[in-house]
C-alpha atoms as an extended CHARMM CRD file, in Angstrom:
* protein
*
       126  EXT
         1         1  MET       CA             15.8450000000       24.2370000000      -34.7640000000  PROA      1               0.0000000000
         2         2  GLU       CA             13.7840000000       21.1540000000      -34.3630000000  PROA      2               0.0000000000
         3         3  LYS       CA             14.0080000000       18.7070000000      -31.7100000000  PROA      3               0.0000000000
         4         4  LYS       CA             15.3960000000       14.3280000000      -33.4300000000  PROA      4               0.0000000000
         5         5  ARG       CA             15.6740000000       13.6710000000      -29.7530000000  PROA      5               0.0000000000
         6         6  TYR       CA             13.8010000000       13.8980000000      -26.7000000000  PROA      6               0.0000000000
         7         7  SER       CA             16.2520000000       15.0740000000      -24.0580000000  PROA      7               0.0000000000
         8         8  ASP       CA             17.6260000000       12.0740000000      -21.5920000000  PROA      8               0.0000000000
         9         9  GLU       CA             15.5560000000       14.4070000000      -18.4780000000  PROA      9               0.0000000000
        10        10  GLU       CA             12.6790000000       13.5040000000      -20.8280000000  PROA      10              0.0000000000
        11        11  LEU       CA             14.1570000000        9.7940000000      -21.8120000000  PROA      11              0.0000000000
        12        12  GLU       CA             14.0950000000        8.8660000000      -17.6630000000  PROA      12              0.0000000000
        13        13  GLU       CA             10.2460000000       10.3110000000      -16.8660000000  PROA      13              0.0000000000
        14        14  PHE       CA              9.5260000000        7.8080000000      -19.7690000000  PROA      14              0.0000000000
        15        15  ARG       CA             11.8750000000        5.3180000000      -18.2700000000  PROA      15              0.0000000000
        16        16  LEU       CA              9.2950000000        5.3630000000      -14.7960000000  PROA      16              0.0000000000
        17        17  ILE       CA              6.4430000000        5.5160000000      -16.7160000000  PROA      17              0.0000000000
        18        18  VAL       CA              7.3090000000        2.3620000000      -18.6210000000  PROA      18              0.0000000000
        19        19  GLU       CA              8.8070000000        0.3660000000      -16.0380000000  PROA      19              0.0000000000
        20        20  GLU       CA              5.8170000000        1.2810000000      -14.3630000000  PROA      20              0.0000000000
        21        21  LYS       CA              4.1450000000       -0.4560000000      -16.5480000000  PROA      21              0.0000000000
        22        22  LEU       CA              5.9940000000       -3.0880000000      -17.6820000000  PROA      22              0.0000000000
        23        23  ARG       CA              5.9370000000       -4.0210000000      -13.1040000000  PROA      23              0.0000000000
        24        24  SER       CA              1.7730000000       -4.0780000000      -13.7290000000  PROA      24              0.0000000000
        25        25  ALA       CA              1.0750000000       -5.4990000000      -17.0340000000  PROA      25              0.0000000000
        26        26  THR       CA              3.8270000000       -8.1070000000      -15.9600000000  PROA      26              0.0000000000
        27        27  GLU       CA              2.0180000000       -8.6060000000      -12.5930000000  PROA      27              0.0000000000
        28        28  VAL       CA             -1.6970000000       -8.6410000000      -14.6680000000  PROA      28              0.0000000000
        29        29  TYR       CA              0.4890000000      -11.5780000000      -16.4030000000  PROA      29              0.0000000000
        30        30  ASN       CA              2.1420000000      -13.9650000000      -13.9160000000  PROA      30              0.0000000000
        31        31  SER       CA             -1.2490000000      -13.5840000000      -12.2800000000  PROA      31              0.0000000000
        32        32  MET       CA             -3.1280000000      -14.8550000000      -15.2780000000  PROA      32              0.0000000000
        33        33  MET       CA             -0.7450000000      -17.4320000000      -16.2200000000  PROA      33              0.0000000000
        34        34  GLU       CA             -1.4840000000      -18.3370000000      -12.0950000000  PROA      34              0.0000000000
        35        35  GLN       CA             -5.7720000000      -19.0180000000      -12.7560000000  PROA      35              0.0000000000
        36        36  LEU       CA             -4.4410000000      -21.2740000000      -15.9460000000  PROA      36              0.0000000000
        37        37  GLN       CA             -2.3020000000      -23.1910000000      -14.0820000000  PROA      37              0.0000000000
        38        38  LYS       CA             -5.3360000000      -23.7670000000      -11.5740000000  PROA      38              0.0000000000
        39        39  SER       CA             -7.9360000000      -23.9420000000      -14.2550000000  PROA      39              0.0000000000
        40        40  ASN       CA             -6.3960000000      -27.5820000000      -15.0480000000  PROA      40              0.0000000000
        41        41  GLN       CA             -5.9580000000      -28.8090000000      -11.8220000000  PROA      41              0.0000000000
        42        42  ASN       CA             -9.8200000000      -28.6340000000      -10.9630000000  PROA      42              0.0000000000
        43        43  ASP       CA            -11.5070000000      -32.0080000000      -10.7060000000  PROA      43              0.0000000000
        44        44  ASP       CA            -14.8380000000      -32.0510000000      -10.4610000000  PROA      44              0.0000000000
        45        45  SER       CA            -14.7950000000      -35.7650000000      -10.9300000000  PROA      45              0.0000000000
        46        46  ASP       CA            -18.5560000000      -36.0860000000       -8.4640000000  PROA      46              0.0000000000
        47        47  THR       CA            -20.8550000000      -33.3670000000      -10.1450000000  PROA      47              0.0000000000
        48        48  ALA       CA            -23.8500000000      -33.9600000000      -11.8070000000  PROA      48              0.0000000000
        49        49  PRO       CA            -22.9970000000      -34.7820000000      -15.9470000000  PROA      49              0.0000000000
        50        50  THR       CA            -25.3830000000      -32.4480000000      -17.6680000000  PROA      50              0.0000000000
        51        51  TYR       CA            -23.4520000000      -29.3300000000      -14.7250000000  PROA      51              0.0000000000
        52        52  LYS       CA            -20.7060000000      -30.8110000000      -15.8700000000  PROA      52              0.0000000000
        53        53  VAL       CA            -20.7370000000      -30.5030000000      -18.7810000000  PROA      53              0.0000000000
        54        54  LEU       CA            -22.4740000000      -27.0800000000      -18.9560000000  PROA      54              0.0000000000
        55        55  GLU       CA            -19.6170000000      -25.8310000000      -16.7550000000  PROA      55              0.0000000000
        56        56  GLU       CA            -16.5030000000      -27.7870000000      -18.6750000000  PROA      56              0.0000000000
        57        57  GLY       CA            -18.6690000000      -25.4340000000      -21.9320000000  PROA      57              0.0000000000
        58        58  LEU       CA            -18.3470000000      -21.8940000000      -19.5660000000  PROA      58              0.0000000000
        59        59  ALA       CA            -14.9940000000      -22.8800000000      -18.0660000000  PROA      59              0.0000000000
        60        60  THR       CA            -13.4240000000      -23.8640000000      -22.1100000000  PROA      60              0.0000000000
        61        61  GLN       CA            -15.1200000000      -20.8570000000      -23.3080000000  PROA      61              0.0000000000
        62        62  SER       CA            -12.7690000000      -18.1760000000      -20.2100000000  PROA      62              0.0000000000
        63        63  LYS       CA            -10.0960000000      -19.8840000000      -20.4460000000  PROA      63              0.0000000000
        64        64  GLU       CA             -9.9620000000      -19.8580000000      -24.7040000000  PROA      64              0.0000000000
        65        65  GLU       CA            -10.3980000000      -15.5800000000      -23.9180000000  PROA      65              0.0000000000
        66        66  LEU       CA             -8.2490000000      -16.2020000000      -20.4320000000  PROA      66              0.0000000000
        67        67  ILE       CA             -5.2880000000      -17.1580000000      -23.2800000000  PROA      67              0.0000000000
        68        68  GLN       CA             -6.1250000000      -14.3720000000      -25.7540000000  PROA      68              0.0000000000
        69        69  PHE       CA             -6.0570000000      -12.0100000000      -23.5010000000  PROA      69              0.0000000000
        70        70  ALA       CA             -2.9330000000      -13.2410000000      -21.5940000000  PROA      70              0.0000000000
        71        71  GLN       CA             -1.5390000000      -13.9720000000      -25.4350000000  PROA      71              0.0000000000
        72        72  ARG       CA             -1.7590000000       -9.7800000000      -25.2700000000  PROA      72              0.0000000000
        73        73  GLN       CA             -0.9010000000       -8.9320000000      -22.2720000000  PROA      73              0.0000000000
        74        74  GLN       CA              2.5630000000      -11.1540000000      -23.5530000000  PROA      74              0.0000000000
        75        75  LYS       CA              2.4710000000       -9.0500000000      -27.0510000000  PROA      75              0.0000000000
        76        76  PHE       CA              2.4580000000       -6.0810000000      -24.9970000000  PROA      76              0.0000000000
        77        77  ILE       CA              5.1080000000       -7.1670000000      -22.5520000000  PROA      77              0.0000000000
        78        78  GLN       CA              7.4770000000       -7.2430000000      -24.7760000000  PROA      78              0.0000000000
        79        79  GLY       CA              6.4490000000       -3.6450000000      -26.3600000000  PROA      79              0.0000000000
        80        80  LEU       CA              7.1600000000       -2.4080000000      -22.7720000000  PROA      80              0.0000000000
        81        81  LYS       CA             10.1790000000       -4.0120000000      -23.6150000000  PROA      81              0.0000000000
        82        82  GLY       CA             11.1280000000       -2.9760000000      -26.5950000000  PROA      82              0.0000000000
        83        83  ALA       CA             10.7260000000        0.4510000000      -25.4840000000  PROA      83              0.0000000000
        84        84  LEU       CA             13.0870000000        0.2790000000      -22.4860000000  PROA      84              0.0000000000
        85        85  ILE       CA             15.6240000000       -0.3450000000      -25.4060000000  PROA      85              0.0000000000
        86        86  ARG       CA             14.9010000000        2.8320000000      -27.3950000000  PROA      86              0.0000000000
        87        87  ILE       CA             15.3170000000        4.3150000000      -24.2290000000  PROA      87              0.0000000000
        88        88  GLN       CA             18.8170000000        3.4260000000      -23.2190000000  PROA      88              0.0000000000
        89        89  ASN       CA             19.7120000000        3.6890000000      -27.4290000000  PROA      89              0.0000000000
        90        90  LYS       CA             17.9960000000        7.2340000000      -27.2710000000  PROA      90              0.0000000000
        91        91  THR       CA             15.6600000000        6.4010000000      -30.2220000000  PROA      91              0.0000000000
        92        92  TYR       CA             12.5510000000        6.5340000000      -28.0070000000  PROA      92              0.0000000000
        93        93  GLY       CA              9.8360000000        8.3550000000      -28.9230000000  PROA      93              0.0000000000
        94        94  ILE       CA             10.8430000000        8.6240000000      -32.7710000000  PROA      94              0.0000000000
        95        95  ASP       CA              8.5430000000        8.2680000000      -35.3560000000  PROA      95              0.0000000000
        96        96  ARG       CA             10.0140000000        4.8460000000      -36.9660000000  PROA      96              0.0000000000
        97        97  ILE       CA              7.5840000000        6.3420000000      -40.8770000000  PROA      97              0.0000000000
        98        98  THR       CA              8.6440000000        9.7800000000      -40.3280000000  PROA      98              0.0000000000
        99        99  GLY       CA             11.6270000000       10.5780000000      -38.0320000000  PROA      99              0.0000000000
       100       100  GLU       CA             10.0090000000       13.1270000000      -36.3420000000  PROA      100             0.0000000000
       101       101  LEU       CA              9.3110000000       13.1910000000      -32.1920000000  PROA      101             0.0000000000
       102       102  ILE       CA              6.1060000000       11.4460000000      -31.1180000000  PROA      102             0.0000000000
       103       103  PRO       CA              3.5670000000       14.1000000000      -29.2680000000  PROA      103             0.0000000000
       104       104  LYS       CA              4.8040000000       13.8610000000      -25.6000000000  PROA      104             0.0000000000
       105       105  GLU       CA              1.2110000000       13.2090000000      -24.7790000000  PROA      105             0.0000000000
       106       106  ARG       CA              0.8290000000        9.5890000000      -26.5670000000  PROA      106             0.0000000000
       107       107  LEU       CA              3.4010000000        8.0870000000      -25.6290000000  PROA      107             0.0000000000
       108       108  ARG       CA              2.5480000000        8.5860000000      -21.6760000000  PROA      108             0.0000000000
       109       109  VAL       CA             -0.7700000000        7.2120000000      -22.7760000000  PROA      109             0.0000000000
       110       110  VAL       CA              0.5630000000        4.4720000000      -25.0750000000  PROA      110             0.0000000000
       111       111  PRO       CA              4.4190000000        4.1650000000      -23.8930000000  PROA      111             0.0000000000
       112       112  HSD       CA              4.9810000000        1.3530000000      -26.6900000000  PROA      112             0.0000000000
       113       113  ALA       CA              4.3430000000        3.7230000000      -29.3330000000  PROA      113             0.0000000000
       114       114  THR       CA              6.2900000000        3.9270000000      -31.9850000000  PROA      114             0.0000000000
       115       115  LEU       CA              3.9880000000        5.4710000000      -34.5050000000  PROA      115             0.0000000000
       116       116  SER       CA              2.3780000000        9.4340000000      -34.5650000000  PROA      116             0.0000000000
       117       117  VAL       CA             -1.4360000000        9.5800000000      -34.3350000000  PROA      117             0.0000000000
       118       118  GLU       CA             -0.8050000000       10.4480000000      -37.9390000000  PROA      118             0.0000000000
       119       119  SER       CA              2.0170000000        7.6490000000      -39.1990000000  PROA      119             0.0000000000
       120       120  LYS       CA             -1.2490000000        5.3670000000      -37.3950000000  PROA      120             0.0000000000
       121       121  ASN       CA             -3.6120000000        6.9210000000      -39.7570000000  PROA      121             0.0000000000
       122       122  ALA       CA             -1.4710000000        6.6310000000      -42.1890000000  PROA      122             0.0000000000
       123       123  ARG       CA             -1.0510000000        2.3560000000      -42.5140000000  PROA      123             0.0000000000
       124       124  LYS       CA             -4.4820000000        2.1770000000      -41.6290000000  PROA      124             0.0000000000
       125       125  THR       CA             -5.7800000000        3.2650000000      -45.3380000000  PROA      125             0.0000000000
       126       126  LYS       CA             -2.9700000000        2.0460000000      -47.7990000000  PROA      126             0.0000000000
């Protein structure tokens, strides 16, 4: 008989992986938000006008990149929080399209995955 869900021991292993990734991702996110707040407070009114225009252009570009990265990080954090809920509900690691177990190797690398590689690729071709 094919397994329909991961055992409590396996779920505990995944919970530890997800919590560690969540802790790390939250630290990175908080650091980015701190950087963004600092960049809003920088005052360089006494620098040369030409240099200031160039610097502001670069600052705006890197600030926009930082915002985009922060948004991706926030989405990643939400995905990890969702994974913790699925672990708690004992539905973690089940492909949401096929209902089959996602391979452990994939979940160790992408712990917030809700699709197997096959399901993900099948969605892309539609």
